[in-house]
Amino acid sequence: MSKKILVLTSSPRKNSNTTKMARAFAQSAETAGNEVIWFDAAKRKINGCDACDGCWSNGRACVQNDDFNELAALLESCDVLLIATPLYWLGFPAQVKAAIDKLYAYGGEGGLRPLAVKESYLFVCGGDVDKEEYKPILQTYETSAEFLGWKNRGVIQIGGVDAEGALEASCVLERASELGKAV
């Protein structure tokens, strides 16, 4: 059975390592018969959550008029979510963190509409090689997935890939491709 997959990227760098990982996943997923939709948070305007508790008061997930409302429509129609992100200061970069914070509209008792997303993946990479530095982003992802009822289907974490060609020299693109085939 084919699935609709949302690839959420967040690196401001053109042809970034996280985009390369997501592309390897997406190409395999499409070859396997799935539909892939891309949303690049780094090129969108998503304001931070104001904690106003106005979710859904104007018929949209967020009362702010920004690009999150376009992302929300995709989250309500896609079966699978891949978050592909660099590691920024132990966590998600601001480009995607604002979108993740606004998922508050879908969680708990205040969530008036369900997300279609039932499965998720996280791909995270950076120059840091100390695995301890990745713990906060992994914990945030795992806690968010659990809170929103997503089945965590896989995490790829790789550090030390800031030099040109370092990602390609690793086996991570093959791992991403295999996960894409298995969707």
CSV table of C-alpha atoms in Angstrom, one decimal:
chain,number,residue,atom,x,y,z
A,1,MET,CA,0.0,0.0,0.0
A,2,SER,CA,1.5,3.3,-1.0
A,3,LYS,CA,1.8,6.1,1.5
A,4,LYS,CA,2.0,9.9,1.3
A,5,ILE,CA,5.3,11.1,2.8
A,6,LEU,CA,6.0,14.6,4.0
A,7,VAL,CA,9.7,15.5,4.0
A,8,LEU,CA,10.4,18.4,6.3
A,9,THR,CA,13.8,19.9,5.8
A,10,SER,CA,15.4,22.8,7.7
A,11,SER,CA,18.9,23.5,6.6
A,12,PRO,CA,19.6,27.0,5.3
A,13,ARG,CA,22.5,25.6,3.3
A,14,LYS,CA,22.0,24.8,-0.4
A,15,ASN,CA,22.5,21.0,-1.1
A,16,SER,CA,23.1,20.4,2.6
A,17,ASN,CA,24.0,17.0,4.1
A,18,THR,CA,20.5,16.7,5.6
A,19,THR,CA,19.0,17.4,2.2
A,20,LYS,CA,21.2,14.8,0.6
A,21,MET,CA,20.0,12.3,3.3
A,22,ALA,CA,16.4,13.2,2.7
A,23,ARG,CA,16.8,13.0,-1.1
A,24,ALA,CA,18.2,9.4,-0.8
A,25,PHE,CA,15.2,8.4,1.4
A,26,ALA,CA,12.7,10.1,-0.9
A,27,GLN,CA,14.1,8.7,-4.1
A,28,SER,CA,13.8,5.1,-2.7
A,29,ALA,CA,10.4,5.8,-1.3
A,30,GLU,CA,9.1,7.1,-4.6
A,31,THR,CA,10.6,4.1,-6.5
A,32,ALA,CA,8.7,1.9,-4.0
A,33,GLY,CA,5.5,3.6,-5.2
A,34,ASN,CA,5.0,6.2,-2.5
A,35,GLU,CA,4.2,9.9,-3.0
A,36,VAL,CA,6.7,12.4,-1.6
A,37,ILE,CA,6.0,16.0,-0.8
A,38,TRP,CA,8.7,18.4,0.3
A,39,PHE,CA,8.4,21.4,2.7
A,40,ASP,CA,11.6,23.4,3.3
A,41,ALA,CA,11.2,25.2,6.6
A,42,ALA,CA,14.4,27.1,6.0
A,43,LYS,CA,12.8,28.9,3.1
A,44,ARG,CA,9.5,29.6,4.8
A,45,LYS,CA,8.3,32.2,7.2
A,46,ILE,CA,7.1,30.5,10.4
A,47,ASN,CA,6.8,32.6,13.5
A,48,GLY,CA,7.4,31.2,16.9
A,49,CYS,CA,4.4,30.1,19.0
A,50,ASP,CA,3.1,32.9,21.1
A,51,ALA,CA,1.4,30.5,23.6
A,52,CYS,CA,-1.8,32.5,23.1
A,53,ASP,CA,-4.0,29.3,23.2
A,54,GLY,CA,-5.8,30.7,20.1
A,55,CYS,CA,-5.3,27.4,18.2
A,56,TRP,CA,-8.3,26.8,15.9
A,57,SER,CA,-10.1,29.9,17.0
A,58,ASN,CA,-10.1,31.2,13.4
A,59,GLY,CA,-10.6,27.8,11.8
A,60,ARG,CA,-6.8,27.2,11.3
A,61,ALA,CA,-4.3,25.4,13.5
A,62,CYS,CA,-2.5,28.7,14.2
A,63,VAL,CA,-4.1,32.2,14.4
A,64,GLN,CA,-0.9,33.7,13.0
A,65,ASN,CA,-0.9,34.2,9.3
A,66,ASP,CA,2.4,32.5,8.3
A,67,ASP,CA,3.5,29.5,6.4
A,68,PHE,CA,2.8,27.0,9.2
A,69,ASN,CA,-0.8,26.9,8.0
A,70,GLU,CA,0.4,25.5,4.7
A,71,LEU,CA,2.5,23.0,6.6
A,72,ALA,CA,-0.5,22.1,8.8
A,73,ALA,CA,-2.5,21.2,5.7
A,74,LEU,CA,0.2,18.8,4.7
A,75,LEU,CA,0.5,17.3,8.1
A,76,GLU,CA,-3.3,16.6,8.0
A,77,SER,CA,-2.9,14.8,4.7
A,78,CYS,CA,0.3,12.8,4.9
A,79,ASP,CA,0.8,9.4,6.4
A,80,VAL,CA,4.5,9.6,7.2
A,81,LEU,CA,6.8,12.5,8.3
A,82,LEU,CA,10.5,12.7,7.8
A,83,ILE,CA,12.3,15.5,9.7
A,84,ALA,CA,15.7,16.0,8.1
A,85,THR,CA,17.7,18.6,10.1
A,86,PRO,CA,21.2,19.7,11.1
A,87,LEU,CA,22.1,19.8,14.7
A,88,TYR,CA,22.2,23.4,16.0
A,89,TRP,CA,23.3,24.0,19.5
A,90,LEU,CA,22.1,20.7,20.8
A,91,GLY,CA,18.7,20.9,19.2
A,92,PHE,CA,16.6,21.8,16.2
A,93,PRO,CA,17.4,24.9,14.2
A,94,ALA,CA,15.0,27.8,14.6
A,95,GLN,CA,13.8,27.2,11.0
A,96,VAL,CA,12.0,24.0,12.0
A,97,LYS,CA,11.7,24.5,15.8
A,98,ALA,CA,9.0,27.1,15.3
A,99,ALA,CA,7.0,24.6,13.2
A,100,ILE,CA,7.5,21.8,15.8
A,101,ASP,CA,6.3,24.1,18.6
A,102,LYS,CA,3.1,24.9,16.7
A,103,LEU,CA,2.2,21.2,16.6
A,104,TYR,CA,0.9,22.0,20.1
A,105,ALA,CA,-2.4,22.7,18.2
A,106,TYR,CA,-2.7,19.0,17.5
A,107,GLY,CA,-1.8,17.6,20.8
A,108,GLY,CA,-3.6,17.0,24.0
A,109,GLU,CA,-7.3,17.9,24.6
A,110,GLY,CA,-7.0,21.1,22.5
A,111,GLY,CA,-6.3,19.3,19.2
A,112,LEU,CA,-9.5,19.8,17.3
A,113,ARG,CA,-8.3,18.0,14.1
A,114,PRO,CA,-6.1,15.0,14.0
A,115,LEU,CA,-2.9,14.7,12.1
A,116,ALA,CA,-2.8,12.1,9.4
A,117,VAL,CA,0.8,11.4,10.3
A,118,LYS,CA,1.1,8.1,12.0
A,119,GLU,CA,4.8,7.3,11.4
A,120,SER,CA,7.9,9.4,11.6
A,121,TYR,CA,11.6,9.4,11.0
A,122,LEU,CA,14.4,11.8,12.1
A,123,PHE,CA,17.6,12.4,10.2
A,124,VAL,CA,20.1,14.6,12.0
A,125,CYS,CA,23.6,15.4,11.2
A,126,GLY,CA,26.3,17.9,12.0
A,127,GLY,CA,30.0,18.5,12.6
A,128,ASP,CA,29.9,17.4,16.2
A,129,VAL,CA,31.1,13.9,16.8
A,130,ASP,CA,30.3,13.7,20.5
A,131,LYS,CA,27.1,11.6,20.8
A,132,GLU,CA,26.2,13.4,24.0
A,133,GLU,CA,25.5,16.5,22.0
A,134,TYR,CA,22.8,14.8,20.1
A,135,LYS,CA,20.9,13.5,23.1
A,136,PRO,CA,18.6,16.7,23.5
A,137,ILE,CA,17.4,16.7,19.9
A,138,LEU,CA,16.8,12.9,20.0
A,139,GLN,CA,14.9,13.2,23.2
A,140,THR,CA,12.8,16.1,21.9
A,141,TYR,CA,11.9,14.1,18.8
A,142,GLU,CA,11.1,10.9,20.7
A,143,THR,CA,8.9,12.8,23.2
A,144,SER,CA,7.1,14.7,20.4
A,145,ALA,CA,6.5,11.5,18.4
A,146,GLU,CA,5.1,9.8,21.5
A,147,PHE,CA,2.9,12.8,22.4
A,148,LEU,CA,1.5,13.0,18.9
A,149,GLY,CA,1.0,9.3,18.5
A,150,TRP,CA,3.5,8.7,15.8
A,151,LYS,CA,5.3,5.4,15.5
A,152,ASN,CA,9.1,6.2,15.4
A,153,ARG,CA,10.2,4.2,12.3
A,154,GLY,CA,13.8,5.2,12.4
A,155,VAL,CA,16.5,7.7,13.4
A,156,ILE,CA,19.7,8.4,11.5
A,157,GLN,CA,22.2,10.4,13.5
A,158,ILE,CA,25.7,11.2,12.1
A,159,GLY,CA,28.3,13.6,13.3
A,160,GLY,CA,31.7,14.6,11.9
A,161,VAL,CA,30.3,15.3,8.4
A,162,ASP,CA,31.2,19.0,8.0
A,163,ALA,CA,34.0,18.4,5.5
A,164,GLU,CA,33.2,18.2,1.8
A,165,GLY,CA,32.5,14.6,0.8
A,166,ALA,CA,32.4,13.3,4.4
A,167,LEU,CA,28.7,12.3,4.2
A,168,GLU,CA,29.2,10.5,0.9
A,169,ALA,CA,32.2,8.6,2.4
A,170,SER,CA,30.0,7.2,5.2
A,171,CYS,CA,27.3,4.6,4.7
A,172,VAL,CA,24.5,7.0,5.8
A,173,LEU,CA,23.1,7.7,2.4
A,174,GLU,CA,22.6,3.9,1.9
A,175,ARG,CA,20.9,3.7,5.3
A,176,ALA,CA,18.6,6.5,4.3
A,177,SER,CA,17.8,4.8,1.0
A,178,GLU,CA,17.0,1.5,2.8
A,179,LEU,CA,14.6,3.3,5.2
A,180,GLY,CA,12.9,4.9,2.2
A,181,LYS,CA,12.5,1.5,0.5
A,182,ALA,CA,10.9,0.1,3.7
A,183,VAL,CA,8.2,2.7,4.1
